[in-house]
Short mmCIF file of C-alpha atoms in Angstrom, two decimals:
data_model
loop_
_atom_site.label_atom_id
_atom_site.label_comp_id
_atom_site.label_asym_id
_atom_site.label_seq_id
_atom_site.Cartn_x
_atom_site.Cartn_y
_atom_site.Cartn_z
CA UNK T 5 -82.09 91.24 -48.28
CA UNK T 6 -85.64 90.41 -49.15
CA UNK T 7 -87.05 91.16 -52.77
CA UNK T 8 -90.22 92.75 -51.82
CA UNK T 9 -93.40 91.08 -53.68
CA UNK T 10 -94.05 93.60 -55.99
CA UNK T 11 -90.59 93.72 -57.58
CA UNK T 12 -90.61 91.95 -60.67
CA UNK T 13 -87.50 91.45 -62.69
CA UNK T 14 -87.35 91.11 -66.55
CA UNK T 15 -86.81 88.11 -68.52
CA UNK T 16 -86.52 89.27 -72.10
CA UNK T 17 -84.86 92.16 -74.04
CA UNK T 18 -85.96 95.32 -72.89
CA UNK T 19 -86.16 97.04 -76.49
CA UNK T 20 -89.26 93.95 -76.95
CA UNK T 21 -93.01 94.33 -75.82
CA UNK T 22 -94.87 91.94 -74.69
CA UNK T 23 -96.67 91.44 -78.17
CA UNK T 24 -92.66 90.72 -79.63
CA UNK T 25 -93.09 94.23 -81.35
CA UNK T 26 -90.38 96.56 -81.60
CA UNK T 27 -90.68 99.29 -78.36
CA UNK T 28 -88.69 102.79 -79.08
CA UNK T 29 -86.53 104.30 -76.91
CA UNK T 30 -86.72 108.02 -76.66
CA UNK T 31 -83.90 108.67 -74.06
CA UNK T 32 -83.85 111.99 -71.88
CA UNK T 33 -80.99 114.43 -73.10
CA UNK T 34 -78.27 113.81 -70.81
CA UNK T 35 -75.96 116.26 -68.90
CA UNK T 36 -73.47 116.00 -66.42
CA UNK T 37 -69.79 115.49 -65.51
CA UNK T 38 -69.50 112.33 -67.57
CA UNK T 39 -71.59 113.57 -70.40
CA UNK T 40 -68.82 116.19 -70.71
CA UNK T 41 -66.09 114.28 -70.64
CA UNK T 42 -67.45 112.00 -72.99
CA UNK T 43 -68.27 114.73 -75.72
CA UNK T 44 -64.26 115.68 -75.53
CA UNK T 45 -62.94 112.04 -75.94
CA UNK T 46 -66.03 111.88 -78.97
CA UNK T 47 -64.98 115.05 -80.61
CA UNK T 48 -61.27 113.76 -80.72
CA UNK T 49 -62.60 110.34 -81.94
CA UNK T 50 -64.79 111.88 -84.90
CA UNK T 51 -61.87 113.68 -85.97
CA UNK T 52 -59.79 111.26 -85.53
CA UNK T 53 -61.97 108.88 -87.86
CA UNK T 54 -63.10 111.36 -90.38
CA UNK T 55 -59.06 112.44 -90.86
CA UNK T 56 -57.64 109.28 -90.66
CA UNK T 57 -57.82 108.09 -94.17
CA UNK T 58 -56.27 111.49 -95.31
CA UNK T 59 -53.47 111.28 -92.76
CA UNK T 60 -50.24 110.38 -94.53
CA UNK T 61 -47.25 108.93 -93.35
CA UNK T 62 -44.20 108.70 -95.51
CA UNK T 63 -46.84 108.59 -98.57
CA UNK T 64 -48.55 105.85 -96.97
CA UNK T 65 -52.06 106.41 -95.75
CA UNK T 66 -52.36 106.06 -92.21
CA UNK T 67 -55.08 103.96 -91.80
CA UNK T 68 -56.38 101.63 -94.89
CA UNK T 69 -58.27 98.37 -95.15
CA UNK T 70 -58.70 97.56 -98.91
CA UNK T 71 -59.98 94.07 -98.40
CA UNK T 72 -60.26 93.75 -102.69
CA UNK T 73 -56.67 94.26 -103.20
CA UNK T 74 -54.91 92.55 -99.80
CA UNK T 75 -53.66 95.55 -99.34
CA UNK T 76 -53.57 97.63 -95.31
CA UNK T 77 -51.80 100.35 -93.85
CA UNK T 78 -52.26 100.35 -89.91
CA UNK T 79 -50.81 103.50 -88.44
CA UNK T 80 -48.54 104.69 -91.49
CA UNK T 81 -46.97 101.05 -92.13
CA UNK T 82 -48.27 98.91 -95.08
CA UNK T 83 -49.51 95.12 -94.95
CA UNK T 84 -48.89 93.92 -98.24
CA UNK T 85 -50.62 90.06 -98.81
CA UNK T 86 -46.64 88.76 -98.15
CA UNK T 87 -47.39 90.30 -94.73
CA UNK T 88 -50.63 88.84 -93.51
CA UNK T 89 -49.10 87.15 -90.95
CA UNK T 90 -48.55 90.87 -89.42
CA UNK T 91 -51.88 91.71 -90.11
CA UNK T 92 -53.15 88.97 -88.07
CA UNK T 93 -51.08 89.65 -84.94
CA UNK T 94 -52.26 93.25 -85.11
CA UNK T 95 -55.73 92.05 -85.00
CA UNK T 96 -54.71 89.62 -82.39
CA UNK T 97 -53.34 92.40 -80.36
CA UNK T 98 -56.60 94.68 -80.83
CA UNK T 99 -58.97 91.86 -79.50
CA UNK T 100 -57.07 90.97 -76.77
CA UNK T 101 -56.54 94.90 -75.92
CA UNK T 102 -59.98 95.27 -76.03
CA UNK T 103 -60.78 91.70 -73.93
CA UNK T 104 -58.42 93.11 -71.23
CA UNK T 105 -60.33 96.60 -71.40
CA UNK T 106 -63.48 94.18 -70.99
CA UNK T 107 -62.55 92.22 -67.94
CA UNK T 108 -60.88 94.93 -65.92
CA UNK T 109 -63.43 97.83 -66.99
CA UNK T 110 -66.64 96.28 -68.39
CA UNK T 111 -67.99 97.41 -71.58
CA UNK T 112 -65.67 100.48 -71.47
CA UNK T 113 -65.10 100.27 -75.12
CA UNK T 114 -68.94 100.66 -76.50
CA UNK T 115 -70.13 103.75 -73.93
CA UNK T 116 -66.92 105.49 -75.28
CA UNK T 117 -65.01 104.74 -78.26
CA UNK T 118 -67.09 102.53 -79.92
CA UNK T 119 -68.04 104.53 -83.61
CA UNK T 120 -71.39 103.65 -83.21
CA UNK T 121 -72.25 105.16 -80.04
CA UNK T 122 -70.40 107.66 -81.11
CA UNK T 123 -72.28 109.05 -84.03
CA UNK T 124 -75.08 107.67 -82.64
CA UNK T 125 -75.15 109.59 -79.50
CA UNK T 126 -72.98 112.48 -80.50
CA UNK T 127 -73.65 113.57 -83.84
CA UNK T 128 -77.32 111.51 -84.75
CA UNK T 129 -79.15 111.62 -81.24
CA UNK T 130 -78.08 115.42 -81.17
CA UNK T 131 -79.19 116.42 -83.97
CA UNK T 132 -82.46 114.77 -83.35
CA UNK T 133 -82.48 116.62 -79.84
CA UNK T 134 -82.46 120.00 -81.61
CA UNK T 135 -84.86 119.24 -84.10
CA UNK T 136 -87.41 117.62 -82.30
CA UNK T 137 -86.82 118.54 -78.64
CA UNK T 138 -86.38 116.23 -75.22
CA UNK T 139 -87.46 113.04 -74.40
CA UNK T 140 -91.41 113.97 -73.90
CA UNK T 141 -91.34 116.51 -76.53
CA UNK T 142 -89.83 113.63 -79.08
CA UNK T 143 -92.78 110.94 -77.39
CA UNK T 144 -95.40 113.65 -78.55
CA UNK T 145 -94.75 114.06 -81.35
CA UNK T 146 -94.25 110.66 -82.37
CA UNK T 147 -97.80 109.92 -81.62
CA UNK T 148 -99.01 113.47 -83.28
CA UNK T 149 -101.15 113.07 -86.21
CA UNK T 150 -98.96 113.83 -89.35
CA UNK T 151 -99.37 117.66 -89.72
CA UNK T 152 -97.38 120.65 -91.31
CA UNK T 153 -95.33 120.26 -87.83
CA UNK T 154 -94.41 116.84 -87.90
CA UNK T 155 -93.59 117.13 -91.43
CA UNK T 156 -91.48 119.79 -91.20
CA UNK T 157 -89.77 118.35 -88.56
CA UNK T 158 -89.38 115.08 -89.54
CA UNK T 159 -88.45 115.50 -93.19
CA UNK T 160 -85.51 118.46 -91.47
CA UNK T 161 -84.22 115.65 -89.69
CA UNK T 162 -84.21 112.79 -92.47
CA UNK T 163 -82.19 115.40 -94.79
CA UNK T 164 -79.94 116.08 -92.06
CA UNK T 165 -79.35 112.34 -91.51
CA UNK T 166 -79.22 111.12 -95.09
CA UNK T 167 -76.31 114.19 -95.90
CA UNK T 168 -74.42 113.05 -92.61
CA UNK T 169 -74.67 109.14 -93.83
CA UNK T 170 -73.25 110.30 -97.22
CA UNK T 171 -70.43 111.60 -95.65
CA UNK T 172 -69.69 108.93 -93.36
CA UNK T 173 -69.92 106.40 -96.20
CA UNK T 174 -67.62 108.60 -98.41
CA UNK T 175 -65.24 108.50 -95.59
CA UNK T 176 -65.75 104.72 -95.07
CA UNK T 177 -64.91 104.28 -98.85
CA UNK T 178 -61.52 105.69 -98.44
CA UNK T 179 -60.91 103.81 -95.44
CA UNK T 180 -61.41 100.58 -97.73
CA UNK T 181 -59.98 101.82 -101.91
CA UNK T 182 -57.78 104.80 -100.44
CA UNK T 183 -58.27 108.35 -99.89
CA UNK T 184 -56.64 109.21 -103.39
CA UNK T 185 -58.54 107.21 -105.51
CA UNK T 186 -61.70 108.37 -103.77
CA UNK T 187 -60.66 111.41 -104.50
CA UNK T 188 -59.80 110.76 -108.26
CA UNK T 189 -63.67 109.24 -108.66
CA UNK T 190 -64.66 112.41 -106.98
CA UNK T 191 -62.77 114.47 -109.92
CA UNK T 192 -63.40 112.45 -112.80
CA UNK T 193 -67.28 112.32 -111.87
CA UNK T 194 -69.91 109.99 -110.55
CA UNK T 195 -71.25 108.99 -114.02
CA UNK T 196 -67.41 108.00 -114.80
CA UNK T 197 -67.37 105.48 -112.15
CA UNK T 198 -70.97 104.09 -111.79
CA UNK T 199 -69.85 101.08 -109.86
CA UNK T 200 -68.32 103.08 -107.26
CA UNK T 201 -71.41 105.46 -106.96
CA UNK T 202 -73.79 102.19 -106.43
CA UNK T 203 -71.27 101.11 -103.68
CA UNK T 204 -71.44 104.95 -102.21
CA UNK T 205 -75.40 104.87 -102.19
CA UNK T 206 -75.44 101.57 -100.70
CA UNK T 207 -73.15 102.40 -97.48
CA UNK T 208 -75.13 105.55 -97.38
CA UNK T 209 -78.57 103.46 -96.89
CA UNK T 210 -77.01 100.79 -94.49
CA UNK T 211 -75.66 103.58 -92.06
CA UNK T 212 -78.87 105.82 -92.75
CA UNK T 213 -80.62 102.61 -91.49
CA UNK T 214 -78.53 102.21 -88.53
CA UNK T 215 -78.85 105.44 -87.37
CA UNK T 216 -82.21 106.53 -87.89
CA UNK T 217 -84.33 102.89 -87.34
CA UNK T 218 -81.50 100.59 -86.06
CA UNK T 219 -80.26 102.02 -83.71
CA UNK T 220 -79.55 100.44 -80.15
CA UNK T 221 -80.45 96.94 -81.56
CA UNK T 222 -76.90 97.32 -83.16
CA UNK T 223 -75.51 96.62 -79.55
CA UNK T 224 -78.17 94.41 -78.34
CA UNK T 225 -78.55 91.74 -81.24
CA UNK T 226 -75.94 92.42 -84.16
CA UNK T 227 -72.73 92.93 -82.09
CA UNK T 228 -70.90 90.33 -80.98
CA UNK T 229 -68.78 92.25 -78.77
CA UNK T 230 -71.85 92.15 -76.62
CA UNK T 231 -72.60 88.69 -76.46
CA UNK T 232 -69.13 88.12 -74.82
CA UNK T 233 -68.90 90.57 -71.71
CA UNK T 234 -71.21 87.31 -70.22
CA UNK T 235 -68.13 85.38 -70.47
CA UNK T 236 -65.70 88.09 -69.85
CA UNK T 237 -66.90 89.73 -66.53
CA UNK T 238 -66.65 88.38 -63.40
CA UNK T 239 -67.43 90.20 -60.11
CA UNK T 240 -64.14 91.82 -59.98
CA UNK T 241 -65.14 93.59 -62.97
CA UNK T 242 -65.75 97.32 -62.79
CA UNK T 243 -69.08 98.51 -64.35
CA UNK T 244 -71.25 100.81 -64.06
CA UNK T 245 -73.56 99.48 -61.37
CA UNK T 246 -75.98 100.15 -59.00
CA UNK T 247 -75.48 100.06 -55.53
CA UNK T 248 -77.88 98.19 -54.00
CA UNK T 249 -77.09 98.00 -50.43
CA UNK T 250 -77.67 101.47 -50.59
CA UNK T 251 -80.65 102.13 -52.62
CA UNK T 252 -82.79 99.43 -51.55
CA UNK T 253 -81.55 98.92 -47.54
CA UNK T 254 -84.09 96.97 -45.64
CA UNK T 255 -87.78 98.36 -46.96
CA UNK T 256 -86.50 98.66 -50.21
CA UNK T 257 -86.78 102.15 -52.29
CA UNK T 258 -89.27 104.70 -51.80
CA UNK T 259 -90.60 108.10 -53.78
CA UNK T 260 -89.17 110.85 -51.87
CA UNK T 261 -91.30 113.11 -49.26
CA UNK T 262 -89.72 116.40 -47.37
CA UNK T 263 -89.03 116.03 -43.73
CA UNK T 264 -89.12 112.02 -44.00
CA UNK T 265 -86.16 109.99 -42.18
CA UNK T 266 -86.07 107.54 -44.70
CA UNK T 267 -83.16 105.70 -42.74
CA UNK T 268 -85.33 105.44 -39.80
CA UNK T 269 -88.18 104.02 -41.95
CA UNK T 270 -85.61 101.29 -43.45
CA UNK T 271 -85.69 102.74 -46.89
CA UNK T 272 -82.94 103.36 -49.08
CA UNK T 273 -81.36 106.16 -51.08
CA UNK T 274 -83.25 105.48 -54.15
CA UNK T 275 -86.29 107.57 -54.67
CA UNK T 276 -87.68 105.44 -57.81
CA UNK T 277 -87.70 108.58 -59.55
CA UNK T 278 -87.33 106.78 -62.71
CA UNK T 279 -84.55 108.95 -64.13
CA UNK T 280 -81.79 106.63 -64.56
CA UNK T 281 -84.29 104.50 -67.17
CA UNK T 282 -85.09 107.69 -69.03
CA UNK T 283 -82.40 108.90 -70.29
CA UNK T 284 -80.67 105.34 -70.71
CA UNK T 285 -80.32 104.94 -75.03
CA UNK T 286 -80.94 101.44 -74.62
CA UNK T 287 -83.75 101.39 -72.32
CA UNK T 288 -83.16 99.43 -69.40
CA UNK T 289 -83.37 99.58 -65.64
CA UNK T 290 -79.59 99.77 -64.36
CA UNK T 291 -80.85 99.00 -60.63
CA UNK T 292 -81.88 95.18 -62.16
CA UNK T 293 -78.34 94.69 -62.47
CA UNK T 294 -75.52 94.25 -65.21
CA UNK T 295 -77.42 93.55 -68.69
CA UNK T 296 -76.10 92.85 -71.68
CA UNK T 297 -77.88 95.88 -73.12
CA UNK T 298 -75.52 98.39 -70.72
CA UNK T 299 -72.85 99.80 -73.05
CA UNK T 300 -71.55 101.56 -70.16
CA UNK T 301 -72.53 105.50 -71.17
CA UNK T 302 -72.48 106.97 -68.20
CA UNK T 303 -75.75 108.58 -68.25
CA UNK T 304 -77.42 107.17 -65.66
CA UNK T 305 -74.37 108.58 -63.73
CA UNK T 306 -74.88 111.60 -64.15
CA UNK T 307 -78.60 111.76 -63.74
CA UNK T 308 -78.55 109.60 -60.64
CA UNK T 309 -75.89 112.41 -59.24
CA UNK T 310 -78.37 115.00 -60.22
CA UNK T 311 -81.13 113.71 -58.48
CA UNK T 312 -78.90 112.86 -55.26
CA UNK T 313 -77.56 116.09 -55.01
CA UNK T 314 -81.34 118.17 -55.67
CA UNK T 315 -82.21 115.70 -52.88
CA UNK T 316 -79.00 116.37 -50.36
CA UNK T 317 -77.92 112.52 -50.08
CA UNK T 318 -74.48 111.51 -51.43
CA UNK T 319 -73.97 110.99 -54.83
CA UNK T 320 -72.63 107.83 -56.13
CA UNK T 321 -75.64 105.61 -55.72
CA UNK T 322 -74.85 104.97 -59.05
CA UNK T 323 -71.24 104.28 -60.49
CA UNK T 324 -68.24 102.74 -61.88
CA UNK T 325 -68.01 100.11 -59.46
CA UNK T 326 -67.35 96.01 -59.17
CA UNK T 327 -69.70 93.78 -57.50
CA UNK T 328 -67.27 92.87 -54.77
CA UNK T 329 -66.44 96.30 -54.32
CA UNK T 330 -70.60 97.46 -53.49
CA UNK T 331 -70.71 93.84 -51.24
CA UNK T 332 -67.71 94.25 -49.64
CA UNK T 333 -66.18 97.09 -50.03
CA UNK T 334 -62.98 95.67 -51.97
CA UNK T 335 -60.79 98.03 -53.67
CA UNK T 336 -59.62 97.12 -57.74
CA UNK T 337 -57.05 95.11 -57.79
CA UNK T 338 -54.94 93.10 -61.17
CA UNK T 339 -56.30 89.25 -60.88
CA UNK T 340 -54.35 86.40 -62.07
CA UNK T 341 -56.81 86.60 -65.28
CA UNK T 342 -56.07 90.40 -65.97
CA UNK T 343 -52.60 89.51 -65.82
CA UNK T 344 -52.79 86.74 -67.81
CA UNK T 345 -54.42 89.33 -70.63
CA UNK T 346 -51.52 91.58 -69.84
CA UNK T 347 -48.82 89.21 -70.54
CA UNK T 348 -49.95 88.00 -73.77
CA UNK T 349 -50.43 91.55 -75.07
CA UNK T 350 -47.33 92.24 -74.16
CA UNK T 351 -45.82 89.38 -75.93
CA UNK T 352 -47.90 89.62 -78.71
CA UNK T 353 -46.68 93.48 -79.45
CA UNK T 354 -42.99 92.42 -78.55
CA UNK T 355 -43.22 90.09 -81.41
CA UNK T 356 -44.88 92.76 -83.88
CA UNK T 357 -42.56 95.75 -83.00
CA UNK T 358 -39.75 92.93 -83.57
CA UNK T 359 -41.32 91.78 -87.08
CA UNK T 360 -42.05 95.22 -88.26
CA UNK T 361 -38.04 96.09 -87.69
CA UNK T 362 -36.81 93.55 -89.19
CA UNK T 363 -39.20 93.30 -92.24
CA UNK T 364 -37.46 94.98 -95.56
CA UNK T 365 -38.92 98.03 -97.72
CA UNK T 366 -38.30 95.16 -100.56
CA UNK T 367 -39.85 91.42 -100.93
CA UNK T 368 -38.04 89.12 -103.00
CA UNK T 369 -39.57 86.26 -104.36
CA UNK T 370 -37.50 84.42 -107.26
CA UNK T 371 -39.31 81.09 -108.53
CA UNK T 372 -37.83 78.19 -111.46
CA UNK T 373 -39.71 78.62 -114.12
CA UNK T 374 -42.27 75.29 -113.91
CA UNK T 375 -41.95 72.46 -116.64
CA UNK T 376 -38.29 73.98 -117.40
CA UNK T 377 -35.58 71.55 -116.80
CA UNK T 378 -31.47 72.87 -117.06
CA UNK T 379 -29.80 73.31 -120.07
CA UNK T 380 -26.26 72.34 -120.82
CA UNK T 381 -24.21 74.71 -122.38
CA UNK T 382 -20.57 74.95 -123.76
CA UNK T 383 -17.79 74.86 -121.36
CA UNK T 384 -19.84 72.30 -118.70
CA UNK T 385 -21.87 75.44 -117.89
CA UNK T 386 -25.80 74.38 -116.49
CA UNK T 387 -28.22 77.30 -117.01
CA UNK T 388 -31.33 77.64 -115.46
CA UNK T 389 -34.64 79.91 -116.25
CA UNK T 390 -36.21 81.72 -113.47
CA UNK T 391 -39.19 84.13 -112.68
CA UNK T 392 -38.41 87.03 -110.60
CA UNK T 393 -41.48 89.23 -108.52
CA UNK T 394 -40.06 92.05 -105.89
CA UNK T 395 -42.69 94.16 -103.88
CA UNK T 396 -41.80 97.71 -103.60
CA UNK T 397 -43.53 98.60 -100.19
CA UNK T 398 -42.61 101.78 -99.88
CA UNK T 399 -43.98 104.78 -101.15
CA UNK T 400 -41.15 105.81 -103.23
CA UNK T 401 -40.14 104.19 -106.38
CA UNK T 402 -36.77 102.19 -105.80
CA UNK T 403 -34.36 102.61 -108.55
CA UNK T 404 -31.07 101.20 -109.79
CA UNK T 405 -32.47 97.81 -108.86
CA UNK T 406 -30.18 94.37 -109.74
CA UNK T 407 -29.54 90.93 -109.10
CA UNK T 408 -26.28 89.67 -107.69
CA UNK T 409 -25.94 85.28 -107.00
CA UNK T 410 -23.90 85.47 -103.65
CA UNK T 411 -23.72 81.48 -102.66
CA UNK T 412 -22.24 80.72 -106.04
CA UNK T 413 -19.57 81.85 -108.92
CA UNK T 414 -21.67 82.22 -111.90
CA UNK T 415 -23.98 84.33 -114.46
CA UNK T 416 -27.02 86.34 -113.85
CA UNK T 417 -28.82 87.67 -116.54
CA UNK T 418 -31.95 89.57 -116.51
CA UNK T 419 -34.36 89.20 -119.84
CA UNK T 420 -35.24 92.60 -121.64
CA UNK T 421 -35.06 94.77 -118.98
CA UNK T 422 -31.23 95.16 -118.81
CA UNK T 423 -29.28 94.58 -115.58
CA UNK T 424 -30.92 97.52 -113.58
CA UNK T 425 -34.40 98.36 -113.18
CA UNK T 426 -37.15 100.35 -111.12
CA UNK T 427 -39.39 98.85 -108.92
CA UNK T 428 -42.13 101.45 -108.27
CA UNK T 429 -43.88 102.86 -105.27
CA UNK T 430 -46.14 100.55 -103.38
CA UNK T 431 -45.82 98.47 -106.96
CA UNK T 432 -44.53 94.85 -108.46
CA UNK T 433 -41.31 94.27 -110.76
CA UNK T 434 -41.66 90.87 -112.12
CA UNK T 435 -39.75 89.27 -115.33
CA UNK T 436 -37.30 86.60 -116.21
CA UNK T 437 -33.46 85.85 -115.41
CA UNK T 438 -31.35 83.36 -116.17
CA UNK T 439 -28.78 81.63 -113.91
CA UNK T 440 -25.71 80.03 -115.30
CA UNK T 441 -23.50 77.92 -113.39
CA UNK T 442 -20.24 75.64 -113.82
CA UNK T 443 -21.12 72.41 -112.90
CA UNK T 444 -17.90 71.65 -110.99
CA UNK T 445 -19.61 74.37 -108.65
CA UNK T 446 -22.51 72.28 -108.35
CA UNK T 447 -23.02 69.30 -105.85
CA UNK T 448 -25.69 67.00 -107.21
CA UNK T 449 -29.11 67.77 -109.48
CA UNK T 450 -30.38 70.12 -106.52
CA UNK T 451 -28.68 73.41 -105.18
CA UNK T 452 -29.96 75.65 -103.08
CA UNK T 453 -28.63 79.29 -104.16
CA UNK T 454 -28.69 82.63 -102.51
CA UNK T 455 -29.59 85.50 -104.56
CA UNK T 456 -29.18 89.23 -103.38
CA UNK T 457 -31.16 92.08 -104.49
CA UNK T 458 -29.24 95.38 -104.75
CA UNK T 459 -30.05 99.20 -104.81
CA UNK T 460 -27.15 100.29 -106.03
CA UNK T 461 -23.99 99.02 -104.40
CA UNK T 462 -26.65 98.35 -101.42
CA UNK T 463 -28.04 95.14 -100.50
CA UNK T 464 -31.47 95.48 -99.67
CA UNK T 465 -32.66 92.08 -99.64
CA UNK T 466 -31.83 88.67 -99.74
CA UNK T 467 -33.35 85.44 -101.49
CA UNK T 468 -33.15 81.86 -101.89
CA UNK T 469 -33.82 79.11 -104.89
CA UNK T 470 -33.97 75.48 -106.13
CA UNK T 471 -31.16 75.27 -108.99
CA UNK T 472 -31.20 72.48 -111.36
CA UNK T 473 -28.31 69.79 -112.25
CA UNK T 474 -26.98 66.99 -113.66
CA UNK T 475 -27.57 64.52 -111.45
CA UNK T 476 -24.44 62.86 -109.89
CA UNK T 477 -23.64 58.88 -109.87
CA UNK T 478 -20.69 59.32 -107.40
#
């Protein structure tokens, strides 16, 4: 098919004039069969997020990120700084989850589940909907001189949106120092905890800025995730796309007229009614193609359907489709590179699910004491010094805690703190303990020794050491 001469394509960002100034979107309201299903999956999402750091599970919060202390819970189980190497696979697993998501389905993830687009065009982009009207109403007043109206109206809505971002950064801050001491600063008073109420203003001016200025240049220039769906889709990927063998046929699109036999004429389906551009939140054409501004809404969908169906022609001329499947009709089907993504995800969450059973409520860690060599006491016993550190990370404190030495026959002694101890909830034990040893027992001036940890008569965990001897001139 030939491009007719006055279709012109763009070359830059379409959020840019041509002066390099900033142009604003005001996008239509949408509506439609997508738009509703996409309010249900955002209403279980914003509940999801705003409940999540208040979720327990066995005492643990269910989701946590407190960067500061090393310390994450991901779905009830904690990541201690012992356990970073689960923390990383469980990263690794949520990129590549959302790669394969990428290459199979487009940019699935931002139109959504992505938080942004959800408060953004669910909570934020509502609100200003009911405030200051549709898409013209919103263009009017923008350019209205700045009377009791527009003040009214615009002051209503920068309340609204400052109150909302002081919730949402509340929320955030439990997400990252933990729901209960959020909740303790909340008690005890913001003048009691200054440094926390700077931190609380500051998140609530960065997402008050996102929101009400940022907005869609979020997903065009500061997310990364969009930069890569260039080298993640291929034309087996499905998007949502245009179909162009049907909109433009031969003549290319025309503005509809009653009584016209637009397939006799050579004209295609698309009446250049503009519609699918107006109430995109990002501002481009869709019928130029996949652009790295498309976060996949939907709502071109849905008004494209609208308009097909005022105008009696299928629906469909826009929709979730791949670029082999509008060429040639080719149904969705796994590639070797989707199944590639597949098989490392699976291995990837074999190897956590098998890490996370076999990892112990209790981590061990007993260290020689540095600079100390052994001492020789009576009877040809060799005694060492030791530092001792467990990790309690559950969230219940773990009592009638000891040390047993299981590789040899010998002493154990703990300093000060008697044989048995507590270690509490999600908390550190750490002292001293001496280890005494005949030196028949020992072979050489290095022995590696086994040391069990004990709850009880229960062995909970096991630990090894570097023990100290005479050296031997066999």
């Amino acid at each position: 098919m030939e491009t007719p001469e006055n279709e012109t394509f763009r070359d830059s960002i379409g959020t840019i004039t041509e002066e390099g100034k900033r142009a604003w979107v005001f996008p239509k309201k949408p509506s439609g069969k997508f738009y509703e299903y996409r309010k249900y999956v955002s209403y279980i999402l914003l509940a999801f997020l705003l409940l999540a750091p208040f979720v327990k599970i066995n005492g643990n919060q269910f989701l946590m990120f407190n960067v500061l202390e090393r310390r994450f819970n991901i779905f009830g189980f904690p990541f201690w700084p012992q356990d970073f190497h689960l923390f990383v696979i469980s990263m690794l697993i949520g990129v590549i989850f959302i790669a394969l998501f990428t290459v199979a389905f487009g940019r699935i993830f931002c139109g959504w589940i992505c938080p942004q687009t959800i408060f953004m065009e669910m909570v934020f982009r509502r609100i200003e909907y009911w405030i200051e009207g549709d898409r013209n109403k919103q263009r009017k007043l923008d350019k209205q001189k700045w009377d009791a109206e527009k003040i009214r109206k615009k002051g209503l809505k920068t309340i609204i949106f400052v109150l909302i971002s002081f919730i949402i950064a509340n929320v955030f801050l439990a997400y990252l120092i933990s729901s209960d001491k959020l909740i303790q600063y909340i008690s005890e008073g913001p003048l009691n905890n200054i440094s926390t109420l700077i931190s609380l203003l500051i998140f609530t001016a960065v997402f008050y800025f996102v929101f009400a200025w940022f907005r869609e240049q979020v997903c065009i220039i500061a997310c990364p995730y969009g930069r890569l769906q260039g080298a993640l889709l291929d034309t087996k990927s499905i998007v949502v796309a245009y179909d162009h063998k049907r909109g433009e046929a031969e003549n290319g699109r025309k503005k509809f007229r009653k009584n016209e036999d637009r397939e006799a004429l050579g004209h295609g389906d698309c009446i250049d009614c503009m519609q699918c551009v107006h109430v995109c939140p990002t501002g481009i054409d869709i019928r130029n193609g996949t652009q790295l501004e498309c976060v996949n809404c939907t709502a071109c969908i849905d008004e494209c359907d609208h308009i097909m169906e005022s105008i009696n022609l299928p629906k469909g001329l826009i929709r979730y489709a791949s670029e082999e499947n509008i060429e040639n009709k080719t149904p969705f089907k796994l590639t070797p590179r989707i199944k590639g993504y597949i098989a490392v995800l699976a291995i990837l969450t074999g190897l956590l699910v098998g890490m996370l059973f076999l990892r112990n409520d209790v981590e061990a860690n007993v260290l020689r004491l540095p600079g100390q060599l052994y001492e020789h006491k009576e009877n040809n016993i060799i005694s060492n010094v030791f530092t001792y550190k467990l990790v309690n990370k559950t969230s219940k404190d773990i009592e009638d805690v000891s040390f047993k030495l299981m590789s040899h026959k010998g002493e154990l002694k703990l300093v000060s703190t008697g044989n048995d101890f507590i270690v509490p909830s999600q908390g550190i034990a750490e002292g001293t303990l001496f280890i005494e040893i005949n030196n028949s027992a020992l072979s050489g001036d290095r022995n590696k020794i086994k040391i069990g940890v004990y709850k009880g008569d229960k062995l909970i965990e096991t630990t090894t050491a570097n023990f100290l001897g005479p050296r031997s001139f066999k």
